[in-house]
Each structure stands twice: as C-alpha cells, then as structure tokens.
Coordinates of C-alpha atoms in Angstrom, one line a residue:
Chain A
M1 CA 146.9 134.3 54.3
K2 CA 144.9 132.7 51.4
P3 CA 143.9 129.1 51.8
I4 CA 146.5 126.7 50.3
Q5 CA 145.1 124.8 47.3
S6 CA 147.7 122.3 46.2
K7 CA 150.6 120.3 47.6
E8 CA 153.1 122.3 45.4
E9 CA 151.8 125.5 46.9
Y10 CA 152.1 124.1 50.4
Q11 CA 155.7 122.9 49.7
S12 CA 156.8 126.3 48.5
Y13 CA 155.0 127.9 51.5
V14 CA 156.9 125.5 53.8
D15 CA 160.2 126.2 52.1
D16 CA 159.6 129.9 52.9
K17 CA 158.7 129.2 56.5
T18 CA 161.6 126.8 57.2
P19 CA 164.8 128.6 58.3
N20 CA 167.9 127.9 56.2
S21 CA 171.0 126.4 57.7
P22 CA 173.5 129.1 58.6
I23 CA 175.5 128.3 55.5
L24 CA 178.3 131.0 55.9
K25 CA 179.1 130.0 59.4
N26 CA 178.9 126.3 58.5
C27 CA 181.3 126.8 55.5
F28 CA 183.7 128.8 57.6
N29 CA 183.9 126.1 60.3
A30 CA 184.1 123.3 57.6
F31 CA 186.9 125.2 55.9
W32 CA 189.2 125.6 58.9
V33 CA 188.5 122.2 60.6
G34 CA 188.8 120.4 57.3
G35 CA 191.9 122.3 56.4
L36 CA 193.4 121.7 59.8
I37 CA 192.8 117.9 59.5
C38 CA 194.6 117.9 56.1
A39 CA 197.4 120.0 57.5
I40 CA 197.9 117.6 60.4
G41 CA 198.0 114.9 57.8
Q42 CA 200.6 116.8 55.9
I43 CA 202.7 117.2 59.1
I44 CA 202.5 113.4 59.7
F45 CA 203.5 112.9 56.1
G46 CA 206.5 115.2 56.5
I47 CA 207.7 113.3 59.6
C48 CA 207.3 110.0 57.7
T49 CA 209.2 111.1 54.6
S50 CA 211.9 112.7 56.6
R51 CA 212.5 109.2 58.2
G52 CA 213.0 107.7 54.8
I53 CA 209.6 106.1 54.4
D54 CA 208.5 106.1 50.8
E55 CA 205.6 108.3 49.6
T56 CA 203.0 105.6 49.2
N57 CA 203.5 104.1 52.6
S58 CA 203.7 107.6 54.1
Y59 CA 200.2 108.4 52.7
T60 CA 199.0 105.1 54.2
I61 CA 200.4 106.0 57.6
V62 CA 198.7 109.4 57.4
S63 CA 195.3 107.7 56.6
M64 CA 195.8 105.2 59.4
S65 CA 196.8 107.8 62.0
L66 CA 193.8 110.0 61.1
V67 CA 191.5 106.9 61.2
F68 CA 192.9 106.1 64.6
A69 CA 192.4 109.6 65.9
S70 CA 188.9 109.7 64.6
A71 CA 188.0 106.3 66.2
F72 CA 189.6 107.4 69.5
L73 CA 187.6 110.6 69.6
T74 CA 184.4 108.8 68.6
A75 CA 185.0 106.3 71.5
L76 CA 185.5 109.2 73.8
N77 CA 182.1 110.6 72.7
V78 CA 183.8 113.7 71.4
F79 CA 183.7 113.2 67.6
N80 CA 179.9 113.9 67.3
K81 CA 180.5 117.3 68.9
I82 CA 183.3 118.1 66.4
G83 CA 181.0 116.9 63.6
K84 CA 178.1 119.1 64.8
F85 CA 180.5 122.1 64.8
A86 CA 182.4 121.4 61.6
G87 CA 179.9 119.5 59.5
A88 CA 181.6 118.6 56.2
G89 CA 184.9 119.7 57.7
S90 CA 185.2 116.5 59.7
L91 CA 182.9 114.4 57.5
I92 CA 184.8 114.7 54.1
P93 CA 188.3 113.8 55.4
I94 CA 189.0 110.2 56.1
T95 CA 188.1 111.0 59.7
G96 CA 184.4 111.1 58.6
F97 CA 184.7 107.7 57.0
A98 CA 186.3 106.2 60.1
N99 CA 183.6 107.8 62.3
S100 CA 180.9 106.4 60.1
I101 CA 182.3 102.9 60.8
V102 CA 183.0 103.4 64.5
S103 CA 179.7 105.0 65.4
P104 CA 177.3 102.3 64.3
A105 CA 179.7 99.7 65.8
M106 CA 179.3 101.3 69.2
E107 CA 175.6 102.0 68.7
Y108 CA 174.6 98.4 67.8
K109 CA 176.7 96.7 70.5
S110 CA 173.5 96.0 72.3
E111 CA 172.5 93.6 69.5
G112 CA 175.6 91.5 70.0
Y113 CA 179.0 91.4 68.5
V114 CA 178.2 89.5 65.3
M115 CA 174.8 90.8 64.0
G116 CA 175.2 94.0 66.0
V117 CA 178.7 95.3 65.8
G118 CA 179.9 93.2 62.9
A119 CA 177.0 93.6 60.6
K120 CA 175.9 97.2 61.4
M121 CA 179.4 98.6 61.2
F122 CA 178.9 99.3 57.5
T123 CA 175.5 100.9 57.5
V124 CA 176.9 104.2 56.5
A125 CA 180.4 103.3 55.2
G126 CA 179.3 100.2 53.3
P127 CA 178.0 102.3 50.3
V128 CA 181.3 104.2 50.2
L129 CA 183.2 101.0 49.8
V130 CA 180.7 99.6 47.3
Y131 CA 180.8 102.6 45.1
G132 CA 184.5 103.4 45.5
I133 CA 185.6 99.8 44.8
S134 CA 183.2 99.3 41.9
T135 CA 184.3 102.5 40.3
S136 CA 187.9 101.6 40.6
I137 CA 187.3 98.2 39.0
I138 CA 185.5 99.8 36.1
V139 CA 188.4 102.2 35.8
G140 CA 190.7 99.2 35.7
L141 CA 188.6 97.4 33.1
I142 CA 188.4 100.5 30.9
Y143 CA 192.2 100.8 31.2
I144 CA 192.6 97.2 30.0
L145 CA 190.3 97.8 27.1
F146 CA 191.9 101.0 25.9
N147 CA 195.4 100.4 27.2
T148 CA 196.5 103.8 25.9
Q149 CA 198.9 105.9 27.7
S150 CA 196.7 109.0 27.2
L151 CA 194.1 107.6 29.6
I152 CA 196.4 107.1 32.5
L153 CA 198.8 109.7 33.6
I154 CA 199.2 108.2 37.1
Chain B
M1 CA 128.2 109.2 73.5
K2 CA 126.7 111.1 70.7
K3 CA 128.2 112.0 67.4
V4 CA 128.1 115.7 66.4
G5 CA 128.9 116.9 62.9
N6 CA 131.2 114.8 60.8
Q7 CA 133.6 113.2 63.2
S8 CA 133.2 114.6 66.7
Y9 CA 131.7 113.0 69.8
I10 CA 130.3 114.3 73.0
L11 CA 130.4 111.9 75.9
N12 CA 127.1 111.3 77.7
K13 CA 128.9 111.3 81.0
P14 CA 132.3 113.0 81.0
V15 CA 135.2 110.6 81.8
N16 CA 137.3 111.5 84.8
I17 CA 141.1 111.7 84.8
A18 CA 141.9 110.4 88.2
A19 CA 145.7 110.7 88.2
T20 CA 148.6 111.2 85.9
A21 CA 152.3 110.4 86.1
S22 CA 155.3 111.5 84.1
I23 CA 159.0 110.6 84.0
V24 CA 161.4 112.4 81.7
G25 CA 165.1 112.3 80.8
P26 CA 168.0 114.5 81.6
K27 CA 167.6 116.9 78.7
E28 CA 163.9 117.5 79.6
K29 CA 165.1 118.2 83.2
E30 CA 167.0 121.2 81.9
G31 CA 164.0 122.4 80.1
P32 CA 161.5 125.1 81.3
L33 CA 158.8 122.5 82.4
H34 CA 161.1 120.4 84.6
Q35 CA 159.3 121.2 87.9
F36 CA 156.0 119.8 86.6
F37 CA 157.3 116.3 86.0
D38 CA 157.2 113.6 88.7
Q39 CA 160.7 112.3 88.1
C40 CA 163.6 113.4 86.0
L41 CA 166.3 110.9 85.1
E42 CA 170.0 111.6 85.4
D43 CA 171.0 109.5 82.4
E44 CA 169.4 108.0 79.4
F45 CA 170.3 104.4 80.3
W46 CA 168.6 104.5 83.7
G47 CA 170.8 101.6 84.8
E48 CA 169.8 99.4 81.8
S49 CA 172.1 97.9 79.2
S50 CA 170.2 99.4 76.2
W51 CA 168.0 102.3 75.3
E52 CA 165.2 100.0 74.4
K53 CA 165.3 98.5 77.9
A54 CA 165.5 102.0 79.4
E55 CA 162.4 103.0 77.5
S56 CA 160.5 99.9 78.7
K57 CA 161.5 100.8 82.2
L58 CA 160.2 104.3 81.6
V59 CA 156.8 102.9 80.6
K60 CA 156.7 100.4 83.5
E61 CA 157.7 102.9 86.2
T62 CA 155.3 105.6 84.9
V63 CA 152.4 103.3 84.8
S64 CA 153.0 102.0 88.3
M65 CA 153.5 105.5 89.5
A66 CA 150.1 106.6 88.0
I67 CA 148.4 103.6 89.5
S68 CA 149.7 104.2 93.0
K69 CA 148.8 107.9 92.7
S70 CA 145.3 107.1 91.8
G71 CA 144.8 104.7 94.7
I72 CA 143.1 102.2 92.5
A73 CA 144.2 98.5 92.8
S74 CA 145.7 97.4 89.5
S75 CA 143.4 94.4 89.5
D76 CA 140.5 96.9 89.2
I77 CA 141.9 98.4 86.0
D78 CA 140.1 97.0 83.0
F79 CA 142.4 98.0 80.2
C80 CA 145.8 99.4 79.5
F81 CA 146.3 101.3 76.3
A82 CA 149.8 101.9 75.4
G83 CA 152.1 102.8 72.5
D84 CA 155.5 104.0 71.5
L85 CA 157.7 104.6 68.4
L86 CA 159.9 101.5 68.5
N87 CA 159.3 98.7 65.9
Q88 CA 156.2 96.7 66.9
C89 CA 155.8 98.9 70.0
I90 CA 158.2 96.9 72.1
A91 CA 158.8 99.6 74.7
S92 CA 155.2 99.4 75.8
S93 CA 154.7 95.6 75.5
F94 CA 158.0 94.8 77.2
G95 CA 157.5 97.4 79.9
L96 CA 154.0 96.3 80.7
R97 CA 154.4 92.5 80.4
E98 CA 154.3 92.1 84.2
T99 CA 151.4 94.4 85.0
N100 CA 148.6 91.7 84.7
I101 CA 146.3 94.3 83.2
P102 CA 144.5 93.5 79.8
F103 CA 146.8 95.2 77.3
I104 CA 146.0 96.9 74.0
G105 CA 148.9 98.1 72.1
L106 CA 148.4 101.1 69.9
F107 CA 150.3 102.9 67.2
G108 CA 149.5 106.4 66.1
A109 CA 153.0 107.7 65.9
C110 CA 153.3 110.7 68.1
S111 CA 149.5 110.9 68.4
T112 CA 149.3 107.7 70.4
F113 CA 148.6 109.3 73.8
I114 CA 145.5 111.1 72.7
E115 CA 144.5 108.1 70.5
S116 CA 144.6 105.9 73.6
M117 CA 142.5 108.4 75.6
I118 CA 139.9 108.5 72.9
I119 CA 139.5 104.8 72.9
A120 CA 139.6 104.5 76.7
S121 CA 136.9 107.2 77.2
S122 CA 134.6 105.7 74.5
L123 CA 134.8 102.3 76.3
I124 CA 134.1 104.0 79.7
D125 CA 131.3 106.0 78.3
G126 CA 129.8 102.9 76.8
D127 CA 130.0 101.1 80.1
F128 CA 132.5 98.6 78.8
A129 CA 135.1 99.6 81.3
T130 CA 135.3 101.4 84.7
N131 CA 139.0 102.2 85.1
T132 CA 141.6 102.3 82.3
I133 CA 145.2 103.5 82.0
C134 CA 146.6 105.3 78.9
T135 CA 150.3 105.7 78.3
A136 CA 152.8 106.6 75.6
S137 CA 156.5 106.9 75.6
S138 CA 159.5 107.9 73.5
H139 CA 163.3 107.9 74.0
F140 CA 165.7 110.2 72.2
C141 CA 168.4 107.6 71.7
S142 CA 166.2 104.7 70.7
A143 CA 164.3 106.9 68.2
E144 CA 167.5 108.3 66.7
K145 CA 168.9 104.8 66.4
Q146 CA 165.7 103.6 64.6
F147 CA 164.9 106.5 62.4
R148 CA 168.1 108.5 61.9
F149 CA 171.8 107.9 62.6
P150 CA 174.0 106.4 65.3
L151 CA 174.4 108.9 68.2
E152 CA 178.2 109.1 67.8
L153 CA 178.0 110.0 64.1
G154 CA 179.3 113.5 63.6
N155 CA 176.5 115.0 61.5
Q156 CA 174.7 118.3 61.7
R157 CA 171.0 118.6 62.3
P158 CA 169.1 121.0 60.0
P159 CA 167.3 123.9 61.7
S160 CA 163.9 122.3 61.0
S161 CA 164.7 119.0 62.8
Q162 CA 163.1 118.2 66.1
W163 CA 164.4 116.6 69.3
T164 CA 162.6 113.4 70.4
V165 CA 161.5 113.7 74.0
T166 CA 162.8 111.1 76.4
G167 CA 159.9 110.5 78.6
S168 CA 156.7 108.7 79.3
G169 CA 153.4 110.0 80.5
A170 CA 150.4 108.0 81.9
A171 CA 146.9 108.9 82.8
I172 CA 144.3 106.9 84.7
L173 CA 140.8 107.4 83.3
T174 CA 137.8 106.4 85.5
K175 CA 134.1 106.5 85.3
E176 CA 133.6 108.3 88.6
G177 CA 135.5 111.2 90.0
T178 CA 135.8 114.9 90.5
G179 CA 137.6 115.8 87.3
P180 CA 139.2 117.1 85.2
F181 CA 136.9 115.5 82.7
I182 CA 137.2 114.4 79.1
T183 CA 134.1 115.8 77.5
T184 CA 134.5 115.8 73.7
F185 CA 136.8 114.3 71.2
T186 CA 137.5 114.5 67.5
P187 CA 139.5 111.6 66.0
G188 CA 141.4 112.8 63.0
K189 CA 141.7 111.7 59.4
I190 CA 145.0 111.0 57.7
V191 CA 146.1 114.1 55.8
D192 CA 149.1 114.0 53.4
M193 CA 150.5 117.4 52.6
G194 CA 153.1 115.9 50.2
I195 CA 156.1 116.8 52.5
K196 CA 158.9 114.4 52.0
D197 CA 161.6 115.9 54.2
A198 CA 161.8 113.7 57.3
N199 CA 163.7 116.5 59.0
N200 CA 160.6 118.7 58.8
M201 CA 157.9 116.8 60.6
G202 CA 156.2 119.9 61.9
A203 CA 155.3 120.9 58.3
A204 CA 154.3 117.4 57.4
M205 CA 151.8 117.2 60.4
A206 CA 150.5 120.8 60.4
G207 CA 147.9 119.9 57.7
A208 CA 146.5 117.1 59.8
A209 CA 146.4 119.3 62.9
E210 CA 144.6 122.0 60.9
D211 CA 142.0 119.5 59.6
T212 CA 141.2 118.1 63.0
L213 CA 141.2 121.6 64.7
I214 CA 138.8 123.1 62.2
T215 CA 136.6 120.0 62.0
H216 CA 136.4 120.1 65.8
F217 CA 135.2 123.7 65.8
K218 CA 132.7 123.1 63.0
D219 CA 131.3 119.9 64.5
T220 CA 130.9 121.3 68.0
G221 CA 130.0 124.8 67.0
R222 CA 132.8 126.1 69.3
N223 CA 135.4 128.7 68.4
P224 CA 139.0 129.1 69.6
N225 CA 137.9 131.4 72.4
Y226 CA 135.9 128.6 74.0
Y227 CA 139.2 127.1 75.3
D228 CA 141.7 128.6 77.8
V229 CA 144.4 126.9 75.8
I230 CA 144.8 124.8 72.7
L231 CA 147.8 122.6 72.7
T232 CA 149.2 120.5 69.8
G233 CA 151.5 117.6 70.4
D234 CA 154.8 118.1 68.6
L235 CA 154.5 120.5 65.7
G236 CA 157.5 122.4 67.0
H237 CA 158.3 126.0 66.2
I238 CA 157.9 125.7 62.4
G239 CA 154.8 123.6 62.6
K240 CA 153.2 125.9 65.1
D241 CA 153.7 128.9 62.9
I242 CA 152.3 127.0 59.9
L243 CA 149.2 125.9 61.9
I244 CA 148.5 129.5 63.0
D245 CA 148.7 130.5 59.3
L246 CA 146.6 127.6 58.0
A247 CA 143.9 128.2 60.7
S248 CA 143.8 131.9 59.9
S249 CA 143.4 131.1 56.2
K250 CA 140.2 129.3 57.1
G251 CA 139.0 132.1 59.3
Y252 CA 140.0 130.9 62.8
N253 CA 142.4 133.1 64.8
I254 CA 144.1 130.8 67.3
R255 CA 147.2 133.0 67.9
A256 CA 146.1 134.2 71.4
N257 CA 145.6 130.9 73.2
Y258 CA 147.5 128.3 71.1
N259 CA 150.8 126.6 71.9
D260 CA 152.6 123.4 71.1
C261 CA 154.0 120.9 73.6
G262 CA 157.2 120.6 71.6
V263 CA 157.7 124.3 71.9
L264 CA 157.0 124.3 75.6
M265 CA 159.2 121.4 76.4
F266 CA 162.7 122.8 75.5
D267 CA 164.4 126.2 75.6
K268 CA 165.2 126.5 71.9
E269 CA 168.1 128.9 72.3
K270 CA 169.8 127.4 75.4
Q271 CA 169.2 123.7 74.6
D272 CA 169.9 123.8 70.9
T273 CA 166.8 121.7 70.1
H274 CA 166.2 123.5 66.8
S275 CA 162.5 123.3 66.0
G276 CA 161.5 121.8 69.4
G277 CA 160.5 118.6 71.0
S278 CA 158.7 115.6 69.3
G279 CA 157.8 112.0 70.0
C280 CA 155.0 110.2 71.7
G281 CA 156.5 111.2 75.0
C282 CA 156.2 114.9 74.2
I283 CA 152.4 115.4 74.6
A284 CA 152.2 112.5 77.0
T285 CA 154.6 114.1 79.5
V286 CA 153.5 117.7 79.0
F287 CA 149.9 116.7 79.5
S288 CA 150.6 114.4 82.5
G289 CA 152.9 116.9 84.1
Y290 CA 152.2 120.5 83.2
V291 CA 148.6 120.6 81.8
Y292 CA 147.2 118.3 84.5
Q293 CA 148.6 120.4 87.2
M294 CA 147.3 123.5 85.6
L295 CA 143.8 121.9 85.5
Q296 CA 144.0 120.9 89.1
E297 CA 145.1 124.4 90.2
K298 CA 142.1 125.7 88.0
K299 CA 144.5 127.9 86.0
Y300 CA 143.1 126.2 83.0
K301 CA 139.4 125.2 82.9
K302 CA 138.9 124.2 79.3
V303 CA 141.8 122.7 77.3
L304 CA 141.9 121.3 73.8
M305 CA 144.7 118.8 73.3
I306 CA 145.6 117.9 69.7
A307 CA 148.2 115.1 69.4
T308 CA 149.9 115.0 66.0
G309 CA 151.6 112.1 64.4
A310 CA 153.8 111.5 61.4
L311 CA 152.8 108.2 59.9
M312 CA 156.1 107.1 58.4
N313 CA 159.1 104.8 59.0
S314 CA 162.6 104.8 57.7
T315 CA 161.8 102.5 54.8
S316 CA 159.0 104.7 53.5
T317 CA 161.4 107.7 53.6
Q318 CA 164.0 105.8 51.7
Q319 CA 161.5 104.8 49.1
G320 CA 160.7 108.4 48.6
E321 CA 157.2 108.4 50.0
S322 CA 155.7 111.6 51.4
I323 CA 154.9 111.8 55.1
P324 CA 151.1 111.5 55.9
G325 CA 150.1 113.2 59.2
I326 CA 147.4 112.4 61.7
A327 CA 145.9 114.5 64.6
H328 CA 143.5 113.5 67.3
A329 CA 141.8 116.1 69.5
I330 CA 140.2 115.8 73.0
S331 CA 138.6 118.5 75.1
I332 CA 139.3 118.4 78.8
E333 CA 137.2 120.5 81.1
L334 CA 136.6 121.0 84.8
Chain C
M1 CA 209.2 120.5 57.6
D2 CA 207.7 121.8 54.4
W3 CA 205.6 124.7 55.7
M4 CA 204.4 125.6 52.2
M5 CA 203.0 122.2 51.6
I6 CA 201.3 122.2 55.0
F7 CA 199.7 125.6 54.1
K8 CA 198.6 124.3 50.7
A9 CA 197.2 121.2 52.3
F10 CA 195.2 123.4 54.7
I11 CA 193.8 125.6 51.9
I12 CA 192.9 122.8 49.4
G13 CA 191.6 120.4 52.1
G14 CA 189.5 123.3 53.4
I15 CA 188.1 124.1 50.0
I16 CA 187.1 120.5 49.3
C17 CA 185.3 120.4 52.7
V18 CA 183.5 123.7 52.0
I19 CA 182.1 122.2 48.7
G20 CA 180.8 119.3 50.8
Q21 CA 179.2 121.7 53.3
I22 CA 177.5 123.6 50.5
L23 CA 176.1 120.3 49.2
I24 CA 174.8 119.4 52.6
D25 CA 173.1 122.7 53.3
K26 CA 171.7 123.3 49.9
T27 CA 170.7 119.8 48.7
K28 CA 169.7 118.0 51.9
L29 CA 171.9 115.1 50.9
T30 CA 172.5 112.7 53.7
P31 CA 176.2 112.2 55.0
A32 CA 176.2 108.7 53.4
R33 CA 175.3 110.1 50.0
I34 CA 177.9 112.9 50.3
L35 CA 180.6 110.3 51.1
V36 CA 179.6 108.1 48.2
A37 CA 179.6 111.0 45.8
Y38 CA 183.1 112.1 46.9
V39 CA 184.6 108.7 46.7
T40 CA 183.1 108.1 43.3
I41 CA 184.2 111.4 41.9
G42 CA 187.7 110.8 43.4
A43 CA 187.9 107.4 41.7
I44 CA 186.8 108.8 38.3
L45 CA 189.2 111.7 38.6
G46 CA 192.0 109.3 39.7
G47 CA 191.2 107.0 36.8
L48 CA 191.4 109.9 34.3
G49 CA 194.7 110.9 35.9
I50 CA 193.5 114.4 36.8
Y51 CA 193.6 113.9 40.6
K52 CA 197.3 113.3 40.5
Y53 CA 198.0 117.0 39.8
L54 CA 196.0 118.0 42.9
I55 CA 198.0 115.6 45.0
D56 CA 201.2 116.9 43.6
F57 CA 200.1 120.4 44.5
A58 CA 198.5 120.0 47.9
G59 CA 199.7 116.6 49.3
C60 CA 197.5 115.6 52.1
G61 CA 195.1 118.4 51.2
A62 CA 194.1 116.1 48.4
T63 CA 194.7 112.6 49.8
V64 CA 193.0 113.0 53.2
P65 CA 189.5 114.0 51.9
L66 CA 187.5 111.0 50.6
T67 CA 188.1 112.0 47.0
G68 CA 191.7 111.1 47.7
F69 CA 190.5 107.7 49.0
G70 CA 188.7 107.2 45.7
S71 CA 191.6 108.2 43.6
L72 CA 193.8 105.9 45.6
L73 CA 191.5 103.0 44.7
S74 CA 191.8 103.8 41.0
K75 CA 195.5 104.4 41.1
G76 CA 196.0 101.1 42.8
T77 CA 193.8 99.3 40.3
I78 CA 195.7 100.8 37.3
S79 CA 199.2 100.1 38.6
E80 CA 198.1 96.5 39.5
V81 CA 196.7 96.0 36.0
Q82 CA 200.0 97.1 34.6
T83 CA 201.9 94.5 36.6
T84 CA 199.5 91.6 36.8
G85 CA 197.0 92.2 34.0
F86 CA 193.3 91.5 34.1
I87 CA 193.1 90.2 37.7
G88 CA 194.7 93.5 38.9
A89 CA 191.5 95.3 38.1
F90 CA 189.9 93.4 41.0
T91 CA 192.8 93.2 43.4
G92 CA 194.6 96.6 43.0
G93 CA 192.0 98.9 44.5
I94 CA 191.5 97.4 47.9
K95 CA 195.2 96.5 48.1
S96 CA 196.2 100.1 47.8
A97 CA 193.5 101.4 50.3
A98 CA 193.9 98.4 52.7
G99 CA 195.6 100.4 55.4
G100 CA 192.8 102.9 55.9
I101 CA 190.0 100.4 55.5
S102 CA 191.5 97.8 57.8
A103 CA 192.4 100.4 60.4
A104 CA 188.8 101.8 60.4
I105 CA 187.3 98.3 60.8
F106 CA 189.8 97.2 63.5
F107 CA 189.6 100.5 65.5
G108 CA 185.8 100.5 65.1
Y109 CA 185.6 97.0 66.6
I110 CA 187.9 98.0 69.5
A111 CA 185.9 101.1 70.1
S112 CA 182.7 99.1 70.4
L113 CA 184.4 96.9 73.0
V114 CA 185.6 99.7 75.2
S115 CA 183.0 102.5 74.8
K116 CA 179.3 103.2 74.9
P117 CA 177.5 105.9 72.9
K118 CA 176.3 108.9 74.9
I119 CA 173.7 111.5 74.2
K120 CA 174.7 114.8 72.5
K121 CA 174.5 117.3 75.3
Q122 CA 174.7 120.3 73.0

C-alpha cells in the first residue's frame, strides 16, 4: 500500500475497509417485523370497530395498546433484542417511540425519580415531540392564513 | 532515564512489574481469555445499585487484589495512578477514596493504563518513588449510558462498532524485583485522522498507533522482529487491519507478531461483538491477565504494548468534531 | 375481521419500515434523527392532505408508523382550527395524539419503577 497523504484519502480508504451493514437481511427483518406490528394494530382496530367504537378512538386504542406492549417488553428486557433483530421494523412503528421513552426512564433511575427518570425520559423522544408538534402548529397557522379548501383534504 | 530519538526513553534501571490483578465482567468470562483473569463477575451490577458504583467496586477490588498479591504493604506504596472513562474519572476516584495512597487521576481515554505506567516508571527511574500502582477500568453499561444510548433502546450496532470491556486491571511497579521489566517507552502525540464516525473508533485511532509504533522503531533503532509480540489496546478488527496496512506503507511489516487486545478479548462470531473490545479496561485486563502470565511463563520475552485512545466525548461528536487519537507504547522485557 | 385490510397494513407498514432501515444503514442517521424525520414528514404530508389516502388504503399500516403519528398531529390541528379558530393551531395537535403520548409517559414511568436495565447478552 502507498502511504496515505490526506485526510480525504484516509476516509475513503477507511470506508473501503469498513464492512457494510448486511442491508438485505436488515431490510427483510425490518419489513416483516414492521409489517407484523402494523397488522397486529389493524387486528386491534378491527376488534374495536366491530364493538362500535368510532374510527378516531379506535386508532387511539391501537396506539395505546402498542405503546403498552412496547413498554412491557422493554421492562422485561426483551425489546432491545427485538430492536437489534428488526432495526427500523420495531423503531419506526409507535413501539419505537414508546421504547425511546421507556428505555432512558429505566436507565436513569439511578439518578433519582425527578432528575433521572422524569428529566431523562425525553432524551430520545423529546426531539420527536418538538418537531412533530411544531410542524403541526405551522400547518395549523398556514391553514388559517390560506383558509382554502384545496390545502386540506382531511 | 535517557531520551533517544524524538520521543522515546530508555530507563537507566528497568522498572519491575511485581504483580498484576484483573477482574472482568460476565461477557469477558465467555471470551477466549477467561482463564487468564483473576476473577470473572456473574453480573454487571456486582451487588451495587448502579453501574457507576459497580465500576468503582471493580477498581477498588482490583487494586486491593494487586496489592495483596505483591505482598507490599499499602503504606509502602508511594503513588496510585488511575483513570477510567466516566466523567471526571469518578470510577477511579470513588473506588480508591479509602485506599490512603497518594492518588493521581489520569485521563488518556483508553490509553490510560499505559499512560499511567509511563508516568509511574519515570518516577521510579528518577528515584522519586519506590512502589507505585497503576490501574484503569471501564464498564460496558456505564460507557454505553454516557457515550451512546440507554441499554434497553432497541437499536442496531453497526459492524464497525466495538464492545466496551467491563473490567479493571492493575499493576504494581517497583524499583527492585525479578521482572518482567519495563525498559523503554514512547509517549505518543495526538494524531487526528479526520474520522468523525464515533462508531468507528478503530479507524480513528489507527493513525495515532501507527505514529507511535513507527516513531518507537525509528527512535530505538529496533524493528518489528525485536519483539515476540506487539499488542495494541483496542483498535479492534478494523483498526488492526488498518494499522497493518499503514505500517507496511511505511516499510514495516508487523503482520507476523502483531495483535490487538480488543481482538483477543472476544470471540467475534460467537459473542457478536462486531469489531472487538474497547475501553480502558481492555488493554488493562489483557495485560494484567494474559500478557503478564505469558511473561512469567517465559512464553513472551519481549513485548511492545501500545495503548490507543480516542480523545472525544459525546458533546464533541454532536458538535461534528473529528476524533483525535492517541497511542502510548511501552516495552516490557524479561 | 377484514383480512384484506390486515394484509394491506402488513405490506404498507413493512415498506415504511424498510425505507427507515435503508436510511439507517446507508446514511448512519441515529435513531432519534430517523424518528424526527418520520414524524416531520408525516406532519407535512398530513397537513397537505396526502397522508389521508394512505390511511384509507392501509389503515394501521399507515397510522402505526411514526409518519402516522405526525399526520395525526396535523389532522388534529386542522380540525381544531376549524372549530375553535386560531387557538386550535396550538391545542389540536397534542389533543389528537394525547392517547399515545400519555400512555408512553405513564407506562415509561411505571416501567422505571418495576424494572432495571440489563445487558444485551447477544
């Protein structure tokens, strides 16, 4: 090998040396686990609507059930194994959001229930709420500004 | 002590390594080196309420084990050099607060163990100390908590990531003794290769390791064949390959007798540790356990230990800084 | 039970996750960034009224991924604006997503009371 002259050269050499993630395997696992979680959600949704619960509330019940399942599996120290296997398959559904709240809550218990559990709970999920809520407020303001039916079809 | 070349030092009177001790965690117990460690823990908490406390206990117990193995009274020990990866080195200072030995806390990231041995042997060689203790520790869980994500977060680790060793190693250095001896050392310079990926520490540190390794050879006039084995601290599988390439590009072939403690520590396939072990505890336990025993059994007679460290924290990574590396080398001979 | 909807939820939910997986493996984005990107994209698509069609097609396949969470925030904001006006832009979002957020916070707190983190064995 020739001596490496620059940082750019080193970076591209390192990129060659570093093995890539097994992307096909990861995508396959993400697909079926993510799909399965959504399908379970759909089954819960079906049960709710068949009992006469309206659509909006049914979707909320689906979210809460999946959040509970995720929190439960996280508390049993199982969710991280699922996450390691499924990657985005368990991260992207609302299970991943719940796990990102529950896991730091458990982790920082040793720093107390206020500044540990209470404050650190949002280390990963906080940004999700910040950006999600801020975007929705901007959407609302734009809607007020342009109150045209073409903008909102929901 | 005399300086040779740019930055290497030959001790006037080689410093004796009187005793070592090592305690590792349960994952390391499943690794290929488990029979060389003095004690393997069954769980990461070790009866404590937090990982930080568990790591402090690791340091405390390792140090007292090394002292009792050496047979030296702790009141006869002049200095204790210690360091770890936690903020403000609390594992070392909390673990050693009851030892009553003058304490010097060090931070050299994962190079701390060899850094402490360099300082200790200079003091002994200069007649400023007779007996010293050097120790370093790391803990997988406390390191993950501080540098990465909560343990229960369901994320995937990239193939280049490394597994922080749970463990602590300690060595007692003395003026008199029958060896093995520290004969030469080369403190390293900070080398920044511009790597920004905190999941690829091996690549970030390989440049520093190369710099120290080649400087050591040039300063001392030695070549790779002088040593029975050359061991780096925690470059891992990727960093090891890179160092072999970098050294050969400068005309040094180290392929035959070079290895890495992070590679030795875990079985990559069975233990799913990706690129290998890392952390202060990696070279500290591999040296105190495996290498020291090999030296005592005279299977190795000349060893070059190069501890590598990535000088970063989570803030610097978030601010988009690159990761500077450091590497310190010592030669240990019979 | 509507088996066709369950199948569609499986396929669409799976595809949305695969896109996330490709982003993780190819761009080295951290999980937090992926989640932020998804919720923001979902809120924008929801605001533009596009996401609704995906929900109609795939049900929970579209609502369960975090894009659905984002679209729910926007949808809630808009319907609240329609009924209460300006103030609705600030109240509607969280109101509509309150179930999921409150559940996560509450269950997270309970989990921290009853359980301790353990090392990943494999």
